[in-house]
mmCIF file of the C-alpha atoms, coordinates in Angstrom:
data_MODEL
# 
_entry.id   MODEL 
# 
loop_
_atom_site.group_PDB 
_atom_site.id 
_atom_site.type_symbol 
_atom_site.label_atom_id 
_atom_site.label_alt_id 
_atom_site.label_comp_id 
_atom_site.label_asym_id 
_atom_site.label_entity_id 
_atom_site.label_seq_id 
_atom_site.pdbx_PDB_ins_code 
_atom_site.Cartn_x 
_atom_site.Cartn_y 
_atom_site.Cartn_z 
_atom_site.occupancy 
_atom_site.B_iso_or_equiv 
_atom_site.pdbx_formal_charge 
_atom_site.auth_seq_id 
_atom_site.auth_comp_id 
_atom_site.auth_asym_id 
_atom_site.auth_atom_id 
_atom_site.pdbx_PDB_model_num 
ATOM 1   C CA . UNK A 1 1   ? -19.796 -14.095 -28.682 1.00 0.00 ? 1   UNK A CA 1 
ATOM 2   C CA . UNK A 1 2   ? -21.864 -14.093 -31.844 1.00 0.00 ? 2   UNK A CA 1 
ATOM 3   C CA . UNK A 1 3   ? -19.383 -11.682 -33.459 1.00 0.00 ? 3   UNK A CA 1 
ATOM 4   C CA . UNK A 1 4   ? -16.441 -13.861 -32.399 1.00 0.00 ? 4   UNK A CA 1 
ATOM 5   C CA . UNK A 1 5   ? -18.147 -16.875 -33.953 1.00 0.00 ? 5   UNK A CA 1 
ATOM 6   C CA . UNK A 1 6   ? -18.912 -14.980 -37.142 1.00 0.00 ? 6   UNK A CA 1 
ATOM 7   C CA . UNK A 1 7   ? -15.334 -13.759 -37.549 1.00 0.00 ? 7   UNK A CA 1 
ATOM 8   C CA . UNK A 1 8   ? -13.918 -17.282 -37.121 1.00 0.00 ? 8   UNK A CA 1 
ATOM 9   C CA . UNK A 1 9   ? -16.485 -18.794 -39.516 1.00 0.00 ? 9   UNK A CA 1 
ATOM 10  C CA . UNK A 1 10  ? -16.361 -16.085 -42.166 1.00 0.00 ? 10  UNK A CA 1 
ATOM 11  C CA . UNK A 1 11  ? -12.797 -14.811 -42.045 1.00 0.00 ? 11  UNK A CA 1 
ATOM 12  C CA . UNK A 1 12  ? -10.668 -17.849 -41.129 1.00 0.00 ? 12  UNK A CA 1 
ATOM 13  C CA . UNK A 1 13  ? -10.285 -21.522 -41.995 1.00 0.00 ? 13  UNK A CA 1 
ATOM 14  C CA . UNK A 1 14  ? -10.162 -22.475 -38.288 1.00 0.00 ? 14  UNK A CA 1 
ATOM 15  C CA . UNK A 1 15  ? -12.153 -25.610 -37.492 1.00 0.00 ? 15  UNK A CA 1 
ATOM 16  C CA . UNK A 1 16  ? -13.228 -25.129 -33.864 1.00 0.00 ? 16  UNK A CA 1 
ATOM 17  C CA . UNK A 1 17  ? -13.104 -28.390 -31.916 1.00 0.00 ? 17  UNK A CA 1 
ATOM 18  C CA . UNK A 1 18  ? -12.305 -27.149 -28.380 1.00 0.00 ? 18  UNK A CA 1 
ATOM 19  C CA . UNK A 1 19  ? -13.370 -24.097 -26.377 1.00 0.00 ? 19  UNK A CA 1 
ATOM 20  C CA . UNK A 1 20  ? -11.396 -22.795 -23.371 1.00 0.00 ? 20  UNK A CA 1 
ATOM 21  C CA . UNK A 1 21  ? -12.888 -20.014 -21.256 1.00 0.00 ? 21  UNK A CA 1 
ATOM 22  C CA . UNK A 1 22  ? -10.487 -18.600 -18.646 1.00 0.00 ? 22  UNK A CA 1 
ATOM 23  C CA . UNK A 1 23  ? -12.238 -16.651 -15.918 1.00 0.00 ? 23  UNK A CA 1 
ATOM 24  C CA . UNK A 1 24  ? -15.560 -18.146 -16.835 1.00 0.00 ? 24  UNK A CA 1 
ATOM 25  C CA . UNK A 1 25  ? -17.747 -16.767 -14.014 1.00 0.00 ? 25  UNK A CA 1 
ATOM 26  C CA . UNK A 1 26  ? -20.882 -18.653 -15.068 1.00 0.00 ? 26  UNK A CA 1 
ATOM 27  C CA . UNK A 1 27  ? -20.117 -20.599 -18.239 1.00 0.00 ? 27  UNK A CA 1 
ATOM 28  C CA . UNK A 1 28  ? -22.809 -18.942 -20.344 1.00 0.00 ? 28  UNK A CA 1 
ATOM 29  C CA . UNK A 1 29  ? -20.405 -17.537 -22.958 1.00 0.00 ? 29  UNK A CA 1 
ATOM 30  C CA . UNK A 1 30  ? -18.761 -20.929 -23.439 1.00 0.00 ? 30  UNK A CA 1 
ATOM 31  C CA . UNK A 1 31  ? -22.172 -22.553 -23.706 1.00 0.00 ? 31  UNK A CA 1 
ATOM 32  C CA . UNK A 1 32  ? -23.184 -20.118 -26.442 1.00 0.00 ? 32  UNK A CA 1 
ATOM 33  C CA . UNK A 1 33  ? -19.952 -20.770 -28.340 1.00 0.00 ? 33  UNK A CA 1 
ATOM 34  C CA . UNK A 1 34  ? -20.474 -24.509 -27.927 1.00 0.00 ? 34  UNK A CA 1 
ATOM 35  C CA . UNK A 1 35  ? -23.926 -24.147 -29.526 1.00 0.00 ? 35  UNK A CA 1 
ATOM 36  C CA . UNK A 1 36  ? -22.772 -21.838 -32.310 1.00 0.00 ? 36  UNK A CA 1 
ATOM 37  C CA . UNK A 1 37  ? -19.889 -24.123 -33.259 1.00 0.00 ? 37  UNK A CA 1 
ATOM 38  C CA . UNK A 1 38  ? -21.964 -27.337 -32.817 1.00 0.00 ? 38  UNK A CA 1 
ATOM 39  C CA . UNK A 1 39  ? -19.670 -28.901 -30.194 1.00 0.00 ? 39  UNK A CA 1 
ATOM 40  C CA . UNK A 1 40  ? -20.388 -31.365 -27.438 1.00 0.00 ? 40  UNK A CA 1 
ATOM 41  C CA . UNK A 1 41  ? -20.153 -30.600 -23.713 1.00 0.00 ? 41  UNK A CA 1 
ATOM 42  C CA . UNK A 1 42  ? -16.896 -32.550 -23.420 1.00 0.00 ? 42  UNK A CA 1 
ATOM 43  C CA . UNK A 1 43  ? -15.270 -30.087 -25.876 1.00 0.00 ? 43  UNK A CA 1 
ATOM 44  C CA . UNK A 1 44  ? -15.762 -27.194 -23.426 1.00 0.00 ? 44  UNK A CA 1 
ATOM 45  C CA . UNK A 1 45  ? -13.158 -26.306 -20.777 1.00 0.00 ? 45  UNK A CA 1 
ATOM 46  C CA . UNK A 1 46  ? -13.860 -23.652 -18.142 1.00 0.00 ? 46  UNK A CA 1 
ATOM 47  C CA . UNK A 1 47  ? -11.358 -22.124 -15.723 1.00 0.00 ? 47  UNK A CA 1 
ATOM 48  C CA . UNK A 1 48  ? -13.059 -20.572 -12.692 1.00 0.00 ? 48  UNK A CA 1 
ATOM 49  C CA . UNK A 1 49  ? -11.220 -20.397 -9.380  1.00 0.00 ? 49  UNK A CA 1 
ATOM 50  C CA . UNK A 1 50  ? -14.057 -18.772 -7.380  1.00 0.00 ? 50  UNK A CA 1 
ATOM 51  C CA . UNK A 1 51  ? -15.647 -21.605 -5.346  1.00 0.00 ? 51  UNK A CA 1 
ATOM 52  C CA . UNK A 1 52  ? -18.966 -19.747 -5.217  1.00 0.00 ? 52  UNK A CA 1 
ATOM 53  C CA . UNK A 1 53  ? -19.089 -19.500 -9.036  1.00 0.00 ? 53  UNK A CA 1 
ATOM 54  C CA . UNK A 1 54  ? -17.956 -23.125 -9.428  1.00 0.00 ? 54  UNK A CA 1 
ATOM 55  C CA . UNK A 1 55  ? -21.156 -24.298 -7.682  1.00 0.00 ? 55  UNK A CA 1 
ATOM 56  C CA . UNK A 1 56  ? -23.302 -22.508 -10.279 1.00 0.00 ? 56  UNK A CA 1 
ATOM 57  C CA . UNK A 1 57  ? -21.260 -23.877 -13.168 1.00 0.00 ? 57  UNK A CA 1 
ATOM 58  C CA . UNK A 1 58  ? -21.492 -27.429 -11.800 1.00 0.00 ? 58  UNK A CA 1 
ATOM 59  C CA . UNK A 1 59  ? -25.286 -27.050 -11.499 1.00 0.00 ? 59  UNK A CA 1 
ATOM 60  C CA . UNK A 1 60  ? -25.875 -25.405 -14.896 1.00 0.00 ? 60  UNK A CA 1 
ATOM 61  C CA . UNK A 1 61  ? -23.201 -27.244 -16.924 1.00 0.00 ? 61  UNK A CA 1 
ATOM 62  C CA . UNK A 1 62  ? -22.357 -30.503 -15.140 1.00 0.00 ? 62  UNK A CA 1 
ATOM 63  C CA . UNK A 1 63  ? -20.801 -32.067 -18.259 1.00 0.00 ? 63  UNK A CA 1 
ATOM 64  C CA . UNK A 1 64  ? -18.385 -29.233 -19.009 1.00 0.00 ? 64  UNK A CA 1 
ATOM 65  C CA . UNK A 1 65  ? -14.752 -29.687 -17.941 1.00 0.00 ? 65  UNK A CA 1 
ATOM 66  C CA . UNK A 1 66  ? -14.064 -27.399 -14.974 1.00 0.00 ? 66  UNK A CA 1 
ATOM 67  C CA . UNK A 1 67  ? -10.573 -26.373 -13.877 1.00 0.00 ? 67  UNK A CA 1 
ATOM 68  C CA . UNK A 1 68  ? -10.782 -24.877 -10.376 1.00 0.00 ? 68  UNK A CA 1 
ATOM 69  C CA . UNK A 1 69  ? -7.292  -23.414 -10.098 1.00 0.00 ? 69  UNK A CA 1 
ATOM 70  C CA . UNK A 1 70  ? -6.328  -19.837 -10.900 1.00 0.00 ? 70  UNK A CA 1 
ATOM 71  C CA . UNK A 1 71  ? -3.629  -19.331 -13.509 1.00 0.00 ? 71  UNK A CA 1 
ATOM 72  C CA . UNK A 1 72  ? -0.371  -17.850 -12.227 1.00 0.00 ? 72  UNK A CA 1 
ATOM 73  C CA . UNK A 1 73  ? 3.296   -17.775 -13.228 1.00 0.00 ? 73  UNK A CA 1 
ATOM 74  C CA . UNK A 1 74  ? 4.166   -20.662 -10.875 1.00 0.00 ? 74  UNK A CA 1 
ATOM 75  C CA . UNK A 1 75  ? 2.498   -23.444 -9.000  1.00 0.00 ? 75  UNK A CA 1 
ATOM 76  C CA . UNK A 1 76  ? 2.006   -22.125 -5.469  1.00 0.00 ? 76  UNK A CA 1 
ATOM 77  C CA . UNK A 1 77  ? -0.554  -21.251 -2.833  1.00 0.00 ? 77  UNK A CA 1 
ATOM 78  C CA . UNK A 1 78  ? -1.754  -17.694 -3.475  1.00 0.00 ? 78  UNK A CA 1 
ATOM 79  C CA . UNK A 1 79  ? -4.277  -15.304 -1.971  1.00 0.00 ? 79  UNK A CA 1 
ATOM 80  C CA . UNK A 1 80  ? -7.539  -15.106 -3.927  1.00 0.00 ? 80  UNK A CA 1 
ATOM 81  C CA . UNK A 1 81  ? -9.833  -12.158 -3.301  1.00 0.00 ? 81  UNK A CA 1 
ATOM 82  C CA . UNK A 1 82  ? -13.304 -13.692 -3.545  1.00 0.00 ? 82  UNK A CA 1 
ATOM 83  C CA . UNK A 1 83  ? -16.103 -11.164 -4.039  1.00 0.00 ? 83  UNK A CA 1 
ATOM 84  C CA . UNK A 1 84  ? -19.524 -12.569 -3.089  1.00 0.00 ? 84  UNK A CA 1 
ATOM 85  C CA . UNK A 1 85  ? -22.666 -12.136 -5.151  1.00 0.00 ? 85  UNK A CA 1 
ATOM 86  C CA . UNK A 1 86  ? -24.617 -13.762 -7.940  1.00 0.00 ? 86  UNK A CA 1 
ATOM 87  C CA . UNK A 1 87  ? -22.990 -11.633 -10.653 1.00 0.00 ? 87  UNK A CA 1 
ATOM 88  C CA . UNK A 1 88  ? -19.662 -10.985 -8.962  1.00 0.00 ? 88  UNK A CA 1 
ATOM 89  C CA . UNK A 1 89  ? -17.075 -11.402 -11.662 1.00 0.00 ? 89  UNK A CA 1 
ATOM 90  C CA . UNK A 1 90  ? -14.516 -9.223  -9.934  1.00 0.00 ? 90  UNK A CA 1 
ATOM 91  C CA . UNK A 1 91  ? -12.694 -11.835 -7.856  1.00 0.00 ? 91  UNK A CA 1 
ATOM 92  C CA . UNK A 1 92  ? -8.968  -11.902 -8.484  1.00 0.00 ? 92  UNK A CA 1 
ATOM 93  C CA . UNK A 1 93  ? -5.564  -13.189 -7.424  1.00 0.00 ? 93  UNK A CA 1 
ATOM 94  C CA . UNK A 1 94  ? -4.479  -9.608  -6.828  1.00 0.00 ? 94  UNK A CA 1 
ATOM 95  C CA . UNK A 1 95  ? -5.666  -6.739  -4.694  1.00 0.00 ? 95  UNK A CA 1 
ATOM 96  C CA . UNK A 1 96  ? -6.826  -3.723  -6.630  1.00 0.00 ? 96  UNK A CA 1 
ATOM 97  C CA . UNK A 1 97  ? -5.190  -0.294  -6.627  1.00 0.00 ? 97  UNK A CA 1 
ATOM 98  C CA . UNK A 1 98  ? -8.502  1.428   -5.992  1.00 0.00 ? 98  UNK A CA 1 
ATOM 99  C CA . UNK A 1 99  ? -10.613 0.934   -2.858  1.00 0.00 ? 99  UNK A CA 1 
ATOM 100 C CA . UNK A 1 100 ? -13.055 -1.485  -4.537  1.00 0.00 ? 100 UNK A CA 1 
ATOM 101 C CA . UNK A 1 101 ? -12.193 -4.421  -2.293  1.00 0.00 ? 101 UNK A CA 1 
ATOM 102 C CA . UNK A 1 102 ? -12.512 -2.260  0.811   1.00 0.00 ? 102 UNK A CA 1 
ATOM 103 C CA . UNK A 1 103 ? -16.089 -1.579  -0.228  1.00 0.00 ? 103 UNK A CA 1 
ATOM 104 C CA . UNK A 1 104 ? -16.808 -5.218  -1.247  1.00 0.00 ? 104 UNK A CA 1 
ATOM 105 C CA . UNK A 1 105 ? -15.094 -6.846  1.759   1.00 0.00 ? 105 UNK A CA 1 
ATOM 106 C CA . UNK A 1 106 ? -13.944 -9.954  -0.116  1.00 0.00 ? 106 UNK A CA 1 
ATOM 107 C CA . UNK A 1 107 ? -13.157 -13.269 1.469   1.00 0.00 ? 107 UNK A CA 1 
ATOM 108 C CA . UNK A 1 108 ? -9.439  -13.871 1.143   1.00 0.00 ? 108 UNK A CA 1 
ATOM 109 C CA . UNK A 1 109 ? -8.945  -17.538 0.257   1.00 0.00 ? 109 UNK A CA 1 
ATOM 110 C CA . UNK A 1 110 ? -5.717  -19.490 -0.156  1.00 0.00 ? 110 UNK A CA 1 
ATOM 111 C CA . UNK A 1 111 ? -5.876  -21.333 -3.508  1.00 0.00 ? 111 UNK A CA 1 
ATOM 112 C CA . UNK A 1 112 ? -3.411  -23.566 -5.323  1.00 0.00 ? 112 UNK A CA 1 
ATOM 113 C CA . UNK A 1 113 ? -2.442  -22.024 -8.637  1.00 0.00 ? 113 UNK A CA 1 
ATOM 114 C CA . UNK A 1 114 ? -1.347  -23.681 -11.862 1.00 0.00 ? 114 UNK A CA 1 
ATOM 115 C CA . UNK A 1 115 ? 0.636   -22.251 -14.760 1.00 0.00 ? 115 UNK A CA 1 
ATOM 116 C CA . UNK A 1 116 ? -0.752  -21.664 -18.217 1.00 0.00 ? 116 UNK A CA 1 
ATOM 117 C CA . UNK A 1 117 ? 1.397   -24.537 -19.458 1.00 0.00 ? 117 UNK A CA 1 
ATOM 118 C CA . UNK A 1 118 ? -0.105  -26.841 -16.828 1.00 0.00 ? 118 UNK A CA 1 
ATOM 119 C CA . UNK A 1 119 ? -3.542  -25.745 -17.992 1.00 0.00 ? 119 UNK A CA 1 
ATOM 120 C CA . UNK A 1 120 ? -2.752  -26.790 -21.541 1.00 0.00 ? 120 UNK A CA 1 
ATOM 121 C CA . UNK A 1 121 ? -1.481  -30.140 -20.228 1.00 0.00 ? 121 UNK A CA 1 
ATOM 122 C CA . UNK A 1 122 ? -4.793  -30.632 -18.389 1.00 0.00 ? 122 UNK A CA 1 
ATOM 123 C CA . UNK A 1 123 ? -6.847  -29.828 -21.489 1.00 0.00 ? 123 UNK A CA 1 
ATOM 124 C CA . UNK A 1 124 ? -4.521  -32.167 -23.424 1.00 0.00 ? 124 UNK A CA 1 
ATOM 125 C CA . UNK A 1 125 ? -5.815  -31.271 -26.885 1.00 0.00 ? 125 UNK A CA 1 
ATOM 126 C CA . UNK A 1 126 ? -5.430  -28.270 -29.140 1.00 0.00 ? 126 UNK A CA 1 
ATOM 127 C CA . UNK A 1 127 ? -7.468  -25.308 -27.944 1.00 0.00 ? 127 UNK A CA 1 
ATOM 128 C CA . UNK A 1 128 ? -9.098  -23.688 -30.902 1.00 0.00 ? 128 UNK A CA 1 
ATOM 129 C CA . UNK A 1 129 ? -11.229 -20.936 -29.334 1.00 0.00 ? 129 UNK A CA 1 
ATOM 130 C CA . UNK A 1 130 ? -10.153 -19.221 -26.131 1.00 0.00 ? 130 UNK A CA 1 
ATOM 131 C CA . UNK A 1 131 ? -12.018 -16.500 -24.274 1.00 0.00 ? 131 UNK A CA 1 
ATOM 132 C CA . UNK A 1 132 ? -10.573 -14.925 -21.183 1.00 0.00 ? 132 UNK A CA 1 
ATOM 133 C CA . UNK A 1 133 ? -11.964 -12.449 -18.655 1.00 0.00 ? 133 UNK A CA 1 
ATOM 134 C CA . UNK A 1 134 ? -9.482  -12.267 -15.824 1.00 0.00 ? 134 UNK A CA 1 
ATOM 135 C CA . UNK A 1 135 ? -9.868  -8.845  -14.209 1.00 0.00 ? 135 UNK A CA 1 
ATOM 136 C CA . UNK A 1 136 ? -7.119  -7.008  -16.039 1.00 0.00 ? 136 UNK A CA 1 
ATOM 137 C CA . UNK A 1 137 ? -4.585  -9.828  -15.985 1.00 0.00 ? 137 UNK A CA 1 
ATOM 138 C CA . UNK A 1 138 ? -4.984  -11.037 -19.545 1.00 0.00 ? 138 UNK A CA 1 
ATOM 139 C CA . UNK A 1 139 ? -1.338  -10.345 -20.397 1.00 0.00 ? 139 UNK A CA 1 
ATOM 140 C CA . UNK A 1 140 ? -0.145  -12.376 -17.401 1.00 0.00 ? 140 UNK A CA 1 
ATOM 141 C CA . UNK A 1 141 ? -2.289  -15.342 -18.427 1.00 0.00 ? 141 UNK A CA 1 
ATOM 142 C CA . UNK A 1 142 ? -1.010  -15.176 -22.011 1.00 0.00 ? 142 UNK A CA 1 
ATOM 143 C CA . UNK A 1 143 ? 2.585   -14.811 -20.842 1.00 0.00 ? 143 UNK A CA 1 
ATOM 144 C CA . UNK A 1 144 ? 2.195   -17.901 -18.655 1.00 0.00 ? 144 UNK A CA 1 
ATOM 145 C CA . UNK A 1 145 ? 1.368   -19.989 -21.716 1.00 0.00 ? 145 UNK A CA 1 
ATOM 146 C CA . UNK A 1 146 ? 4.985   -19.454 -22.796 1.00 0.00 ? 146 UNK A CA 1 
ATOM 147 C CA . UNK A 1 147 ? 5.943   -20.840 -26.194 1.00 0.00 ? 147 UNK A CA 1 
ATOM 148 C CA . UNK A 1 148 ? 2.881   -23.055 -26.118 1.00 0.00 ? 148 UNK A CA 1 
ATOM 149 C CA . UNK A 1 149 ? 0.678   -20.037 -26.822 1.00 0.00 ? 149 UNK A CA 1 
ATOM 150 C CA . UNK A 1 150 ? 0.902   -21.140 -30.482 1.00 0.00 ? 150 UNK A CA 1 
ATOM 151 C CA . UNK A 1 151 ? -1.225  -24.180 -29.551 1.00 0.00 ? 151 UNK A CA 1 
ATOM 152 C CA . UNK A 1 152 ? -4.246  -21.878 -29.243 1.00 0.00 ? 152 UNK A CA 1 
ATOM 153 C CA . UNK A 1 153 ? -5.724  -20.975 -32.616 1.00 0.00 ? 153 UNK A CA 1 
ATOM 154 C CA . UNK A 1 154 ? -7.756  -17.899 -31.629 1.00 0.00 ? 154 UNK A CA 1 
ATOM 155 C CA . UNK A 1 155 ? -8.471  -15.595 -28.700 1.00 0.00 ? 155 UNK A CA 1 
# 
C-alpha cells in the first residue's frame, strides 16, 4: 500500500479524496491508505460480502462505509462460498476448480448481489483510489463497472 501511495503522490497529479476497497477482508489496507492520504473515515468505502468478516470490520472501523453485497454482473441472489477463519480471505461467489473448498468445507450462503454500476451509485462520489482483492475475479468486477470505469482514477 505504501508503494501504491508513493506512485500516486510522486508520479501523478491525482488528488485522492475517496478510497474504495473491493474484497476488503479486514479493512486494514484501506485504513493505511486513509492515513497515508490524510482522509477521514467517511471517505473510505469497503466492499466485503462475507458476514464473518463484516463483523470484524464493523468493530475495528465503525465509521467506514461498508457495502455488504458481492459484485456481480446482475442484481440477483447468488451462492457465496464462505470460508471460516480469522484470516480467511478466500470466500467467493464461485466454486474453485481445485479441491480447495472440499478441504475447507465452506458455508454456502445465498447473498444478494449488486452490479459494479450500482456500487458506484452507492458511493455517489468519484472514486479516486480503488484496491480490489476478489479471488481471481478482478476482470469480472472491472467489466461490471461498464463505461463508468472511467469514474475511478486509479486501481
